[in-house]
Amino acid sequence: MDKKDYLRRLSSVNDLMQAVYRSRSLGSRSVPRELIAEASRAVLEGVREAILAARDELSLENITTDTEELVSLVEKEVEKRIRPGLRRVVNATGVVIHTNLGRSPLSRPAIEALQATAAHYSNLEFRLEDGTRGSRQHHLRKILCELTGAESALVVNNNAAAVLLALTTHARDREVIVSRGQLIEIGGSFRLPDVMAQSGARLVEVGTTNKTYLEDYRRAIGEETAMILRAHPSNYRILGFTAEVSASDLVSLAHEHGLIFLEDLGSGVYVDLTRHGLSPEPTIADSLKEGADLVCFSGDKLLGGPQSGIVLGKKDLVEAMARHPLARALRVDKLTIAALEATLLLYLDPERALSEIPTLAMLTADAETLRKRARRLAGKLASACPHLAVEVQEDVSRAGGGSLPLEDIPTWVVAVTSQSLKVPALEESLRRADPPVIARIRENRLILDMRTVSDDEVPLVVEAFRAAGGEMETEQGA
Ligand SMILES: *Cc1c(COP(=O)(O)O)cnc(C)c1O
């Protein structure tokens, strides 16, 4: 039989659409007719191309022209088109604060607060005590000051916004001194010199990449100086022959000259993670104790809340920032406030924070839990997908999000290879699963790190491999 016969056998767009409507699975869900038409056209076009590209009789025979099968392809195509672009994924990379995968998943209480605030009206800017207008910042200021002892607090959209607002409010058209060892770029295009330029402040670099001394700062102070900024080198470390000036020395110097000392902490750690075997990160409390006038950090890094930028510090300085016109443009949404407040409330009991805030729970998960999870996944994979070779191994995870950049956190992984599919193809089909599973490749194995996969997600990973196996069969068949 030649290709023309195959092409002739294909139904028309109209007939295929009629068949889709008869099958009722889509028609009854009020999918727009135009969408079904587009999907039908796309499916028929795909089949037509496959027929024309077929090299021999055997591959022709494997192309379906059966209307019932085409209907199910149309249904899949429609599903793909009506599915939201932003989707939940399973993070099997072991990078806990993975910026590309949405940084911190929220805790149960934060999700509940978010839902209640999203679905209903709230006292966002309304004082329930006397029925007058209130401030949306009030809800967060209260708990932030209580937790940290700071005089005042302000929350904006992210930490980049917090740094920008601090510089614009307090150092516009004036100079800000920064060590050359701290001119950071954080993933997602936060470059300190560029933020500085946007704020209208002038950057004065001091010291060298590896060494900066107190004298370097002192010599740079002049008539125009407004501020000394210390930025936490989040995602890198300068090792070896190095010198940086301590925050307390910089505070003394700044105050001697009537300057503001701003510390950009990056990832605001509230609980001491060294007790859980992680290396020391400067905590919010340390920074305030050393006397920083303003401290800012992200809400969705080690704090484990929603995307936000938190500013703590001296009352007059924070309030001037809140009054600045730019603050309105950087204002946080009520959903952020709800989720952040609920997250912060968990910190009233640090043990509860560690167990209920997913970012902290994942970072401090003990090896035995991870090993058990790895063995459970490996067992299920071996029985569900006989074509896979599965091994449980020790490995290391990363904190991510510019936190603990050098830390190798011991973990357990499942390493997978397939007899019939190359590892990059396996990685890709997991990415195409529903929900997608994101894994990494190392030494020609697919590595699934159990630190960032919850027990509930284990079946989803198995399902993704099963679907990948199915895809493999059709590929081989085609
Ligand atoms: C991550 C980071 C930022 C940017 O914070 P966002 O919340 O992503 O805007 C700024 N400074 C430092 C030191 C950081 O680590």
mmCIF file of N, CA and C and ligand atoms in Angstrom, residues 99 103 157-163 184 186-188 190 192 231-235 264-267 296-301 307-309 401-403, ligand 1:
data_model
loop_
_atom_site.group_PDB
_atom_site.id
_atom_site.type_symbol
_atom_site.label_atom_id
_atom_site.label_comp_id
_atom_site.label_asym_id
_atom_site.label_seq_id
_atom_site.Cartn_x
_atom_site.Cartn_y
_atom_site.Cartn_z
ATOM 1 N N THR A 99 16.225 28.307 42.903
ATOM 2 C CA THR A 99 15.539 29.501 42.397
ATOM 3 C C THR A 99 14.717 29.183 41.156
ATOM 4 N N ARG A 103 12.242 28.294 44.632
ATOM 5 C CA ARG A 103 12.820 28.451 45.975
ATOM 6 C C ARG A 103 12.067 27.668 47.042
ATOM 7 N N ASN A 157 8.751 43.575 48.012
ATOM 8 C CA ASN A 157 8.566 42.402 47.147
ATOM 9 C C ASN A 157 9.673 41.374 47.136
ATOM 10 N N ASN A 158 10.904 41.798 47.231
ATOM 11 C CA ASN A 158 12.014 40.846 47.337
ATOM 12 C C ASN A 158 13.221 41.587 47.904
ATOM 13 N N ASN A 159 14.289 40.877 48.109
ATOM 14 C CA ASN A 159 15.445 41.502 48.743
ATOM 15 C C ASN A 159 16.114 42.517 47.819
ATOM 16 N N ALA A 160 16.054 42.259 46.520
ATOM 17 C CA ALA A 160 16.607 43.232 45.576
ATOM 18 C C ALA A 160 15.891 44.570 45.768
ATOM 19 N N ALA A 161 14.562 44.512 45.932
ATOM 20 C CA ALA A 161 13.774 45.728 46.156
ATOM 21 C C ALA A 161 14.152 46.380 47.490
ATOM 22 N N ALA A 162 14.426 45.555 48.497
ATOM 23 C CA ALA A 162 14.792 46.090 49.816
ATOM 24 C C ALA A 162 16.100 46.870 49.731
ATOM 25 N N VAL A 163 17.086 46.306 49.021
ATOM 26 C CA VAL A 163 18.379 46.983 48.878
ATOM 27 C C VAL A 163 18.198 48.279 48.084
ATOM 28 N N ILE A 184 28.704 41.624 44.547
ATOM 29 C CA ILE A 184 28.128 40.335 44.188
ATOM 30 C C ILE A 184 27.215 40.378 42.975
ATOM 31 N N ILE A 186 24.042 37.817 42.091
ATOM 32 C CA ILE A 186 23.261 36.654 42.509
ATOM 33 C C ILE A 186 22.480 36.193 41.293
ATOM 34 N N GLY A 187 22.289 34.894 41.154
ATOM 35 C CA GLY A 187 21.534 34.350 40.016
ATOM 36 C C GLY A 187 20.247 35.130 39.812
ATOM 37 N N GLY A 188 19.789 35.212 38.570
ATOM 38 C CA GLY A 188 18.568 35.966 38.321
ATOM 39 C C GLY A 188 18.858 37.456 38.291
ATOM 40 N N PHE A 190 20.701 39.845 39.879
ATOM 41 C CA PHE A 190 20.885 40.870 40.906
ATOM 42 C C PHE A 190 22.381 41.167 40.959
ATOM 43 N N LEU A 192 25.011 43.882 42.361
ATOM 44 C CA LEU A 192 25.040 44.999 43.304
ATOM 45 C C LEU A 192 25.398 46.329 42.633
ATOM 46 N N ALA A 231 27.703 43.374 51.988
ATOM 47 C CA ALA A 231 26.844 42.382 51.336
ATOM 48 C C ALA A 231 27.392 41.005 51.628
ATOM 49 N N HIS A 232 26.521 40.126 52.011
ATOM 50 C CA HIS A 232 26.936 38.758 52.303
ATOM 51 C C HIS A 232 27.275 38.063 50.989
ATOM 52 N N PRO A 233 28.496 37.523 50.874
ATOM 53 C CA PRO A 233 28.838 36.846 49.624
ATOM 54 C C PRO A 233 28.092 35.521 49.533
ATOM 55 N N SER A 234 26.831 35.607 49.123
ATOM 56 C CA SER A 234 25.924 34.471 49.256
ATOM 57 C C SER A 234 26.400 33.223 48.538
ATOM 58 N N ASN A 235 26.618 33.378 47.231
ATOM 59 C CA ASN A 235 26.792 32.166 46.436
ATOM 60 C C ASN A 235 28.240 31.855 46.119
ATOM 61 N N ASP A 264 23.393 43.655 53.869
ATOM 62 C CA ASP A 264 22.554 42.815 53.012
ATOM 63 C C ASP A 264 22.928 41.368 53.316
ATOM 64 N N LEU A 265 22.061 40.711 54.079
ATOM 65 C CA LEU A 265 22.371 39.349 54.527
ATOM 66 C C LEU A 265 22.088 38.297 53.466
ATOM 67 N N GLY A 266 21.307 38.662 52.471
ATOM 68 C CA GLY A 266 20.956 37.675 51.439
ATOM 69 C C GLY A 266 19.927 36.703 51.960
ATOM 70 N N SER A 267 20.433 35.623 52.542
ATOM 71 C CA SER A 267 19.547 34.588 53.052
ATOM 72 C C SER A 267 19.411 34.790 54.546
ATOM 73 N N CYS A 296 18.861 43.697 55.672
ATOM 74 C CA CYS A 296 17.817 43.190 54.779
ATOM 75 C C CYS A 296 18.155 41.791 54.290
ATOM 76 N N PHE A 297 17.121 41.031 53.966
ATOM 77 C CA PHE A 297 17.294 39.641 53.529
ATOM 78 C C PHE A 297 16.029 39.169 52.816
ATOM 79 N N SER A 298 16.142 38.018 52.154
ATOM 80 C CA SER A 298 15.011 37.455 51.399
ATOM 81 C C SER A 298 14.078 36.682 52.314
ATOM 82 N N GLY A 299 12.801 36.649 51.961
ATOM 83 C CA GLY A 299 11.844 35.858 52.718
ATOM 84 C C GLY A 299 11.785 34.413 52.259
ATOM 85 N N ASP A 300 12.264 34.142 51.035
ATOM 86 C CA ASP A 300 12.060 32.802 50.485
ATOM 87 C C ASP A 300 13.355 32.006 50.338
ATOM 88 N N LYS A 301 14.398 32.426 51.021
ATOM 89 C CA LYS A 301 15.610 31.607 51.035
ATOM 90 C C LYS A 301 15.592 30.782 52.330
ATOM 91 N N GLN A 307 8.208 34.699 48.506
ATOM 92 C CA GLN A 307 9.120 35.710 47.970
ATOM 93 C C GLN A 307 8.824 37.051 48.626
ATOM 94 N N SER A 308 9.843 37.661 49.191
ATOM 95 C CA SER A 308 9.684 38.956 49.835
ATOM 96 C C SER A 308 11.055 39.455 50.261
ATOM 97 N N GLY A 309 11.139 40.745 50.543
ATOM 98 C CA GLY A 309 12.380 41.333 51.037
ATOM 99 C C GLY A 309 12.091 41.983 52.370
ATOM 100 N N GLY A 401 20.078 28.738 46.546
ATOM 101 C CA GLY A 401 19.593 30.067 46.919
ATOM 102 C C GLY A 401 20.677 30.959 47.489
ATOM 103 N N GLY A 402 21.912 30.707 47.102
ATOM 104 C CA GLY A 402 22.992 31.533 47.603
ATOM 105 C C GLY A 402 23.247 31.312 49.083
ATOM 106 N N SER A 403 22.871 30.145 49.595
ATOM 107 C CA SER A 403 23.116 29.868 51.006
ATOM 108 C C SER A 403 24.120 28.731 51.120
HETATM 109 C C1 LIG B 1 19.563 36.523 47.037
HETATM 110 C C2 LIG B 1 20.244 37.789 47.371
HETATM 111 C C3 LIG B 1 19.724 39.016 46.940
HETATM 112 C C4 LIG B 1 18.485 39.096 46.115
HETATM 113 O O1 LIG B 1 17.379 38.684 46.850
HETATM 114 P P1 LIG B 1 15.960 38.416 46.133
HETATM 115 O O2 LIG B 1 15.033 38.133 47.269
HETATM 116 O O3 LIG B 1 16.169 37.264 45.226
HETATM 117 O O4 LIG B 1 15.610 39.654 45.399
HETATM 118 C C5 LIG B 1 20.394 40.161 47.298
HETATM 119 N N1 LIG B 1 21.526 40.112 48.031
HETATM 120 C C6 LIG B 1 22.059 38.942 48.456
HETATM 121 C C7 LIG B 1 23.316 38.981 49.275
HETATM 122 C C8 LIG B 1 21.433 37.750 48.136
HETATM 123 O O5 LIG B 1 21.946 36.580 48.554
#
